[in-house]
Short mmCIF file of C-alpha atoms in Angstrom, two decimals:
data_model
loop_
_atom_site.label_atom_id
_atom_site.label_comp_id
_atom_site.label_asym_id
_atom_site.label_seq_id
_atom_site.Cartn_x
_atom_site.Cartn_y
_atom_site.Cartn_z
CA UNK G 1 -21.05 -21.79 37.15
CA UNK G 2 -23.78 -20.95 34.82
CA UNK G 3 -26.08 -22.99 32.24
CA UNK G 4 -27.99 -20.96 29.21
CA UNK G 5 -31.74 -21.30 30.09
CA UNK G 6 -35.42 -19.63 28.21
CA UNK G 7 -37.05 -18.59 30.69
CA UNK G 8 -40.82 -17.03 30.29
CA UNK G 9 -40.51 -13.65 32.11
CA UNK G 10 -44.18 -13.40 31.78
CA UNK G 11 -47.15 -15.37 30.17
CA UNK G 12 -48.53 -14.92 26.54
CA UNK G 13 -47.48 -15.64 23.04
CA UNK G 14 -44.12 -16.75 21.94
CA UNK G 15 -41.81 -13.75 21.83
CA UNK G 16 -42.30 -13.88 25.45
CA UNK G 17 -38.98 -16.13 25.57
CA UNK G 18 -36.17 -15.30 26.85
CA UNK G 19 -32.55 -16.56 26.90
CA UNK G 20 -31.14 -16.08 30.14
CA UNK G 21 -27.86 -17.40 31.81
CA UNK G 22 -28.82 -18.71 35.65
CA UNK G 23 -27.00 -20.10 38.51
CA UNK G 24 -26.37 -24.10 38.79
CA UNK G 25 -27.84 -25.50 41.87
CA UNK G 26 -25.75 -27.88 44.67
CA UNK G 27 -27.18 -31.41 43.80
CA UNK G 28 -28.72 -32.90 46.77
CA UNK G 29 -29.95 -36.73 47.86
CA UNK G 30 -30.52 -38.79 44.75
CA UNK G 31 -30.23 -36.29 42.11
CA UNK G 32 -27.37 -36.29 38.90
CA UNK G 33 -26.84 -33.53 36.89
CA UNK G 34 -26.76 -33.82 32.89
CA UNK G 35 -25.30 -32.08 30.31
CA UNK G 36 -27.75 -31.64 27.88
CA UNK G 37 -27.52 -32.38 24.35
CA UNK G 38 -30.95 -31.90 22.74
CA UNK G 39 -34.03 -31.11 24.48
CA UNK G 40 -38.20 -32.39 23.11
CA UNK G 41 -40.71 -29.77 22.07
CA UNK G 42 -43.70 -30.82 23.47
CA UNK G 43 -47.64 -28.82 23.65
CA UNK G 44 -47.15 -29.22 27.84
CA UNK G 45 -44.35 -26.40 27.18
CA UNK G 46 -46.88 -24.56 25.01
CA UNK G 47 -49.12 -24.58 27.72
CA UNK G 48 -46.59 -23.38 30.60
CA UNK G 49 -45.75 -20.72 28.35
CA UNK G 50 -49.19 -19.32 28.35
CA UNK G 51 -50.28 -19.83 32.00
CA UNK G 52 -52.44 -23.08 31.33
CA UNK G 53 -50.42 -25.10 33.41
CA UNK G 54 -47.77 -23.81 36.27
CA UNK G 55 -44.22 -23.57 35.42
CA UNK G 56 -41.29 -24.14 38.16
CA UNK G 57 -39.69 -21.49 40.37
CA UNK G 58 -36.88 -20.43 37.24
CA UNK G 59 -39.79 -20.01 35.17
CA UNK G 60 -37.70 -22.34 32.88
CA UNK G 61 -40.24 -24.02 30.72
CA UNK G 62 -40.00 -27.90 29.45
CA UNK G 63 -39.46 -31.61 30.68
CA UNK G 64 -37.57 -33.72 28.59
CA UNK G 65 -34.29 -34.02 26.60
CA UNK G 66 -30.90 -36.30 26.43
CA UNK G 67 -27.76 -35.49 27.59
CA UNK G 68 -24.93 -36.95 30.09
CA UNK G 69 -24.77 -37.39 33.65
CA UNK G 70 -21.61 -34.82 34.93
CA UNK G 71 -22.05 -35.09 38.48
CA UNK G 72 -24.54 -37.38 40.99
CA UNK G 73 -25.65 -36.26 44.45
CA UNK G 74 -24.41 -37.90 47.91
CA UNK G 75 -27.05 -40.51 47.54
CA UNK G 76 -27.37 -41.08 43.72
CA UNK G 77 -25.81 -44.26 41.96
CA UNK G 78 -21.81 -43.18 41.13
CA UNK G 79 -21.69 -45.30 38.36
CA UNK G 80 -24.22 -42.90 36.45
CA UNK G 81 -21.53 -41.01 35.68
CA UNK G 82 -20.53 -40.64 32.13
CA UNK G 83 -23.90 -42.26 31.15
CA UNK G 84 -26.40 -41.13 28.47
CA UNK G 85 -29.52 -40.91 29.99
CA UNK G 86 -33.16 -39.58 28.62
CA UNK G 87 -35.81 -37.92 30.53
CA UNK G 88 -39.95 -36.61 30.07
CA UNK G 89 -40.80 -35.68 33.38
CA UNK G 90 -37.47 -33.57 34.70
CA UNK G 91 -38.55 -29.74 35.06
CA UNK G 92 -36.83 -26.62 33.93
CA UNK G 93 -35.59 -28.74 30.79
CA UNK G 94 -35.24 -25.30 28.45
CA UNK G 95 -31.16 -25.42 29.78
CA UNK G 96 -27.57 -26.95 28.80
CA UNK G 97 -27.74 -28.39 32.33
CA UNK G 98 -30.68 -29.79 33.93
CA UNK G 99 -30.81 -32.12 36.94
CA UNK G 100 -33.57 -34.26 38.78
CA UNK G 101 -33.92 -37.22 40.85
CA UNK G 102 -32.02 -40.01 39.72
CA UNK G 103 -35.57 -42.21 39.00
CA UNK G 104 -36.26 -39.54 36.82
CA UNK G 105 -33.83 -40.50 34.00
CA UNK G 106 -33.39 -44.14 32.03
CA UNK G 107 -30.25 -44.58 30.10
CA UNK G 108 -30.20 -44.51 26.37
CA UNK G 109 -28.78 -48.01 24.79
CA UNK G 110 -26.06 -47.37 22.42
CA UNK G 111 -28.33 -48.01 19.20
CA UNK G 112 -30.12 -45.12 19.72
CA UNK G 113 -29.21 -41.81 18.67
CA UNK G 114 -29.50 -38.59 20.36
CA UNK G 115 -32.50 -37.08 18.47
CA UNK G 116 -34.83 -40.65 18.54
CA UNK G 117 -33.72 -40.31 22.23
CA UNK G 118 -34.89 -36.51 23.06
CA UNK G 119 -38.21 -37.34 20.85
CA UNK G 120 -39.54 -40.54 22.40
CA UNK G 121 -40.40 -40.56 25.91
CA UNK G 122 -42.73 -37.62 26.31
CA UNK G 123 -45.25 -38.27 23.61
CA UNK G 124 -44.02 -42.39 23.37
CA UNK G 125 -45.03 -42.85 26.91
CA UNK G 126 -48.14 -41.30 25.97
CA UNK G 127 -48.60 -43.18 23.19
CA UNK G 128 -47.70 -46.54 25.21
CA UNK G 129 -50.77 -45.83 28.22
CA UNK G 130 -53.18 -44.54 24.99
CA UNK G 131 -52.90 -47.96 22.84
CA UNK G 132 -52.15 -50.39 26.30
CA UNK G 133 -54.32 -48.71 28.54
CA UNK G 134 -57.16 -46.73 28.28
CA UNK G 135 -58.90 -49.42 25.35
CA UNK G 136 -58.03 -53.45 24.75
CA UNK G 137 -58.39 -52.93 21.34
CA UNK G 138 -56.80 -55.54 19.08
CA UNK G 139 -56.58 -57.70 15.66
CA UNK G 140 -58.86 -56.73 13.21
CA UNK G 141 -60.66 -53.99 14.84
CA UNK G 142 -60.57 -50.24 13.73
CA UNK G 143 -59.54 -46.89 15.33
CA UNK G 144 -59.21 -43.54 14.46
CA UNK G 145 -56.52 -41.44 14.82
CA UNK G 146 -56.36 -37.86 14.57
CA UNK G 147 -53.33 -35.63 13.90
CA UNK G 148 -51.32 -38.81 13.03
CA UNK G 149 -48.59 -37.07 11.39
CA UNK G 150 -47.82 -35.81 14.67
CA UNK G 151 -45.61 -36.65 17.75
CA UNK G 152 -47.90 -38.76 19.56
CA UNK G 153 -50.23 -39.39 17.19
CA UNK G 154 -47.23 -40.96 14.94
CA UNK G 155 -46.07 -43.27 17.80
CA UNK G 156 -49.39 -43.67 18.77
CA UNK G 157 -50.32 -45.10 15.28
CA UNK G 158 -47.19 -47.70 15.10
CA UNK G 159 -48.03 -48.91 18.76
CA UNK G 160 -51.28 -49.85 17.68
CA UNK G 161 -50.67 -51.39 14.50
CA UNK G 162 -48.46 -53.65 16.28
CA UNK G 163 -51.28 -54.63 17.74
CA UNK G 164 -53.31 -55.95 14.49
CA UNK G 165 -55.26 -52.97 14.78
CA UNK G 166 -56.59 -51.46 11.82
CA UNK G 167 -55.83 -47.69 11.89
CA UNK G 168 -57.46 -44.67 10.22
CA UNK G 169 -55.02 -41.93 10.12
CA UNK G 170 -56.25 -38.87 9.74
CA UNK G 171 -53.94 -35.54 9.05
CA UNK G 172 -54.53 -31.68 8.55
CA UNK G 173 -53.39 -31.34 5.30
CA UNK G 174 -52.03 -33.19 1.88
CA UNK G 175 -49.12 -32.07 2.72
CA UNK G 176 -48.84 -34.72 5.78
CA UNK G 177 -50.30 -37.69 3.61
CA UNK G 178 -47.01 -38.97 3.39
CA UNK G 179 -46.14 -38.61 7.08
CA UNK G 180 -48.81 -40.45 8.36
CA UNK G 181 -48.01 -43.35 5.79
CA UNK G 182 -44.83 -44.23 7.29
CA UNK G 183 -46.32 -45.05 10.38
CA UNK G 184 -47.80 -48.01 8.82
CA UNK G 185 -51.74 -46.86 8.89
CA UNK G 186 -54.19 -48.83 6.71
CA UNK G 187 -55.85 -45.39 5.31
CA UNK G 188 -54.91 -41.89 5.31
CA UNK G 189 -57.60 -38.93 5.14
CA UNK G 190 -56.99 -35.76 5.07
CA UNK G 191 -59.49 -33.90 7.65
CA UNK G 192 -62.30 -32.12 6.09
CA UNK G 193 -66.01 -31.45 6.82
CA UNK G 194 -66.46 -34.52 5.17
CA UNK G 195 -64.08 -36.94 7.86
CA UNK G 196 -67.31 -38.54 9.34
CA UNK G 197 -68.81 -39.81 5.81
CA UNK G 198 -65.23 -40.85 4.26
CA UNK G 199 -64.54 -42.59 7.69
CA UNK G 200 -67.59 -44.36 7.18
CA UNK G 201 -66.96 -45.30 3.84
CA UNK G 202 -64.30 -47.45 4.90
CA UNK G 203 -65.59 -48.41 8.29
CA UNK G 204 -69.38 -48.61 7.64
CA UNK G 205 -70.12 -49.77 11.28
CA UNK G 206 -68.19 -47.34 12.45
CA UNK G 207 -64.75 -47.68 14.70
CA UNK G 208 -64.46 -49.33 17.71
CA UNK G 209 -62.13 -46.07 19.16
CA UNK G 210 -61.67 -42.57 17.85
CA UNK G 211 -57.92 -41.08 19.32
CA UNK G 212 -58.25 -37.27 19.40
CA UNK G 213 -55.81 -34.58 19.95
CA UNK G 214 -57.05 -31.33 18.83
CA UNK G 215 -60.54 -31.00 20.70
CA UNK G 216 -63.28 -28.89 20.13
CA UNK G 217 -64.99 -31.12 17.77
CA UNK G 218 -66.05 -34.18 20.12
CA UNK G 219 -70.08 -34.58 18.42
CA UNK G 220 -68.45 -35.03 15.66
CA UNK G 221 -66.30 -37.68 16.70
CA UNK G 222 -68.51 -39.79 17.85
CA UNK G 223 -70.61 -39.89 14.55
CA UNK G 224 -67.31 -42.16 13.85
CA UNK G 225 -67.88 -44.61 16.44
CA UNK G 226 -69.81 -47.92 16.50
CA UNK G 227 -72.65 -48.82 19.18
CA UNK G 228 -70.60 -48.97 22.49
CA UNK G 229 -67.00 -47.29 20.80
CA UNK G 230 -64.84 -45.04 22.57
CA UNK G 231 -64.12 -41.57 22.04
CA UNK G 232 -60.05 -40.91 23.94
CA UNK G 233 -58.94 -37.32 24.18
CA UNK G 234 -55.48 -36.65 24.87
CA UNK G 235 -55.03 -33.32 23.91
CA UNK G 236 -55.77 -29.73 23.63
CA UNK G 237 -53.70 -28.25 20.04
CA UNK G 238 -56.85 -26.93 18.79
CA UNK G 239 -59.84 -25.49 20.52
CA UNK G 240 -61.32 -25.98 23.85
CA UNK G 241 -63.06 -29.15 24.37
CA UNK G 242 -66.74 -27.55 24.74
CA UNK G 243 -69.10 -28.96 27.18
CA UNK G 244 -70.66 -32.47 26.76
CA UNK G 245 -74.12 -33.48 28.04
CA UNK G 246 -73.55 -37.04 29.10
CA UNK G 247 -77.06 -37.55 26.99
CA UNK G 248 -74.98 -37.40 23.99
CA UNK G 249 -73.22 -40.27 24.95
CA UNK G 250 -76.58 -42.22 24.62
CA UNK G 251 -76.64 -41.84 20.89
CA UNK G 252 -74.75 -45.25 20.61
CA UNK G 253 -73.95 -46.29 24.77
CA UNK G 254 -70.20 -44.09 23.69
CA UNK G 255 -68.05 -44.20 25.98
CA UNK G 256 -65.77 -41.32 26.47
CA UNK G 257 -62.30 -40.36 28.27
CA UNK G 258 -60.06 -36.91 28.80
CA UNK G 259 -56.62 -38.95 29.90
CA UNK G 260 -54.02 -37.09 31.71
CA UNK G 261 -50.49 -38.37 31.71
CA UNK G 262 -50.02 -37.75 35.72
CA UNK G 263 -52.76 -40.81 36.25
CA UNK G 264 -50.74 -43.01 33.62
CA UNK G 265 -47.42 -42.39 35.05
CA UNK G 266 -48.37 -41.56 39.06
CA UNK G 267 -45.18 -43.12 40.53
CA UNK G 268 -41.71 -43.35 39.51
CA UNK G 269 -41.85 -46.62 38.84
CA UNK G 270 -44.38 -46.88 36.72
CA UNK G 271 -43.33 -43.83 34.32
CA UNK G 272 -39.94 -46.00 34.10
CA UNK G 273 -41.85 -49.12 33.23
CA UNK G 274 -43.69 -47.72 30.70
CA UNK G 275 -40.31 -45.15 29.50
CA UNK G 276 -38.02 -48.18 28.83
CA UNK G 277 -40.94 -50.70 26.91
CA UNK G 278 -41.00 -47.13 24.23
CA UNK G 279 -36.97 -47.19 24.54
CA UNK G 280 -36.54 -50.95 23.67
CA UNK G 281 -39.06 -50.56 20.86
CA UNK G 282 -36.61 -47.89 19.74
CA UNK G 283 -33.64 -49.45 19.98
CA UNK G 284 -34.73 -52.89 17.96
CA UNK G 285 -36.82 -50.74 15.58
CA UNK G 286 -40.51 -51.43 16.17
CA UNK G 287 -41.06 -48.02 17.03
CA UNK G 288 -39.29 -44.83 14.39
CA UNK G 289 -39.09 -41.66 16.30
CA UNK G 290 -39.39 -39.11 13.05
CA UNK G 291 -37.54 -35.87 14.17
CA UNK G 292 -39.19 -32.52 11.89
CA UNK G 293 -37.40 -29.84 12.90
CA UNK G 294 -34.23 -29.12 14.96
CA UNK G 295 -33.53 -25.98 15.84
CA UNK G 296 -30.95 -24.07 18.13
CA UNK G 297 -32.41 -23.47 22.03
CA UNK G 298 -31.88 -19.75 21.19
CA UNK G 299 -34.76 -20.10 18.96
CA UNK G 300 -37.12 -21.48 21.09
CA UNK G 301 -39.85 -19.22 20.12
CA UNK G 302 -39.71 -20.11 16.67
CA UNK G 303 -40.31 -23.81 17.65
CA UNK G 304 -43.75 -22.62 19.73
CA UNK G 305 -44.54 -20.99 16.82
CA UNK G 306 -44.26 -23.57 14.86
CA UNK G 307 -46.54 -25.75 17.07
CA UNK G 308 -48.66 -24.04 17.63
CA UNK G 309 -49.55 -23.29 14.01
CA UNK G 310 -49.53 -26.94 13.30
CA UNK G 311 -46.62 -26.14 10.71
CA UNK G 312 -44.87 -29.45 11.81
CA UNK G 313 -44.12 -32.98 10.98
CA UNK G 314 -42.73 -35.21 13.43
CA UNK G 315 -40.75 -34.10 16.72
CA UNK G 316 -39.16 -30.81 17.46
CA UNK G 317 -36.02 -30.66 19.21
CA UNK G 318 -34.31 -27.77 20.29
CA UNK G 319 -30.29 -28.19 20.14
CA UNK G 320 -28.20 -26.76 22.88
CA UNK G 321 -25.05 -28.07 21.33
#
């Protein structure tokens, strides 16, 4: 038996991809296999496609999707079987079939459909340690977040208005005003090289935390911040983050902080903790996974494409259906 994989033959841009057909492996200890249904677009499988971070033995890029458990190993729980399960962290995820250990997967409740399910865990767990973890921030303070028409930034925005936090979205274009609304932001700017004056002209302090995604640009972010703010970057979609003299962090006691999701999710347990608090905000509604573009795995390419030219709204799926 077979499952239809992308595969990245080499490293480079996105017509690198491949679809290849590739052997199913005997499931062994604790793992399941799943069927997949829809799998998440996320930058990590940006990154793995251009040699910035490693990709698995298959060379089968991505980590997370939906499907349904078709078979469990000798030491996995039997009554997985038939389940509907959701993953962010299961390799080689690119494929109809994918399988992992079974603390690898949570089940979906029945509320949710497939699409909020293959968009929420990678970039909602993210979006759970940014807002719970790395700040206390809380009613009536102010934060800034960048590329909030995004994935994560989206999610990230909802989880901490929740929290009576004021939020400054900020978006690449008027195009994505509307976007960034629906997450329930107090203001919406459109990034310019004006961002640092019209952020101040509604927070004339300054914020108590700036949220970045895009990098490159960090000086400028903290001309945002208050005395003693925090600057958290979470991502690399746009240029390198250049080099930082920590004397630059002097100019108002900033404090600054690269996360990385490995230290936020180290242990099984604790990626599942965090996975099912973003699931059950999903399922009663607190937290609206928007889906942009779904697009057959065949055209995988055209969905790096897409990210990578910061064409999209919401989450990309890729449908193996």
């Amino acid at each position: 038996m077979t499952r239809s994989t992308i595969v990245v033959p080499e490293t480079g841009p996105p017509d690198v991809l491949r679809a290849l057909e590739l052997p199913l492996v005997d499931l062994t200890g604790s793992e399941v296999r799943v069927l997949t249904s829809l799998v998440g677009v996320n930058f990590w499988d940006v990154m793995q496609r251009r040699g910035d971070v490693p990709l698995p033995a298959d060379r089968v890029p991505g980590v997370e999707g939906v499907g349904v458990v078709t078979a469990v190993g000798p030491d996995a729980d039997p009554s997985l079987m038939g389940s509907r399960v959701a993953w962010s962290k299961v390799p080689s995820s690119y494929s109809s079939v994918v399988q992992g250990p079974q603390a690898s997967f949570i089940t979906v409740p029945d509320d949710v459909t497939d699409e909020a399910a293959a968009g929420a865990l990678m970039q909602g767990v993210t979006a759970q340690y940014l807002a719970t973890d790395t700040t206390s921030l809380g009613a009536g303070q102010w934060a800034v977040v960048t590329a909030a028409a995004g994935g994560v930034g989206g999610l990230l925005t909802q989880y901490l208005v929740a929290r009576g936090v004021e939020v400054i979205a900020v978006v690449g274009s008027a195009a994505k005003r509307d976007a960034a609304r629906l997450t329930g932001a107090d203001r919406v700017l459109v990034d310019s090289a004006s961002l640092v004056d019209d952020v101040r002209a509604i927070a004339a302090e300054g914020v108590d935390a700036v949220f970045d995604a895009a990098g490159g640009h960090v000086a400028r972010l903290f001309g945002m911040l208050r005395p003693r703010g925090i600057c958290v970057l979470y991502g690399a979609a746009g240029s390198p983050i250049a080099p930082i003299e920590p004397g630059a962090l002097a100019a108002g006691s900033f404090y600054l902080t690269r996360t990385a999701g490995r230290d936020y999710a180290a242990t099984a347990g604790e990626w599942t903790a965090r996975a099912l608090d973003v699931m059950s905000r999903v399922a009663d509604g607190s937290l609206v996974v928007r889906v942009g573009d779904t697009l057959p795995l065949a055209s995988a390419a055209e969905a790096h494409r897409r990210l990578e030219d910061r064409m999209t709204t919401g989450k990309v799926l890729l449908s193996t259906r």
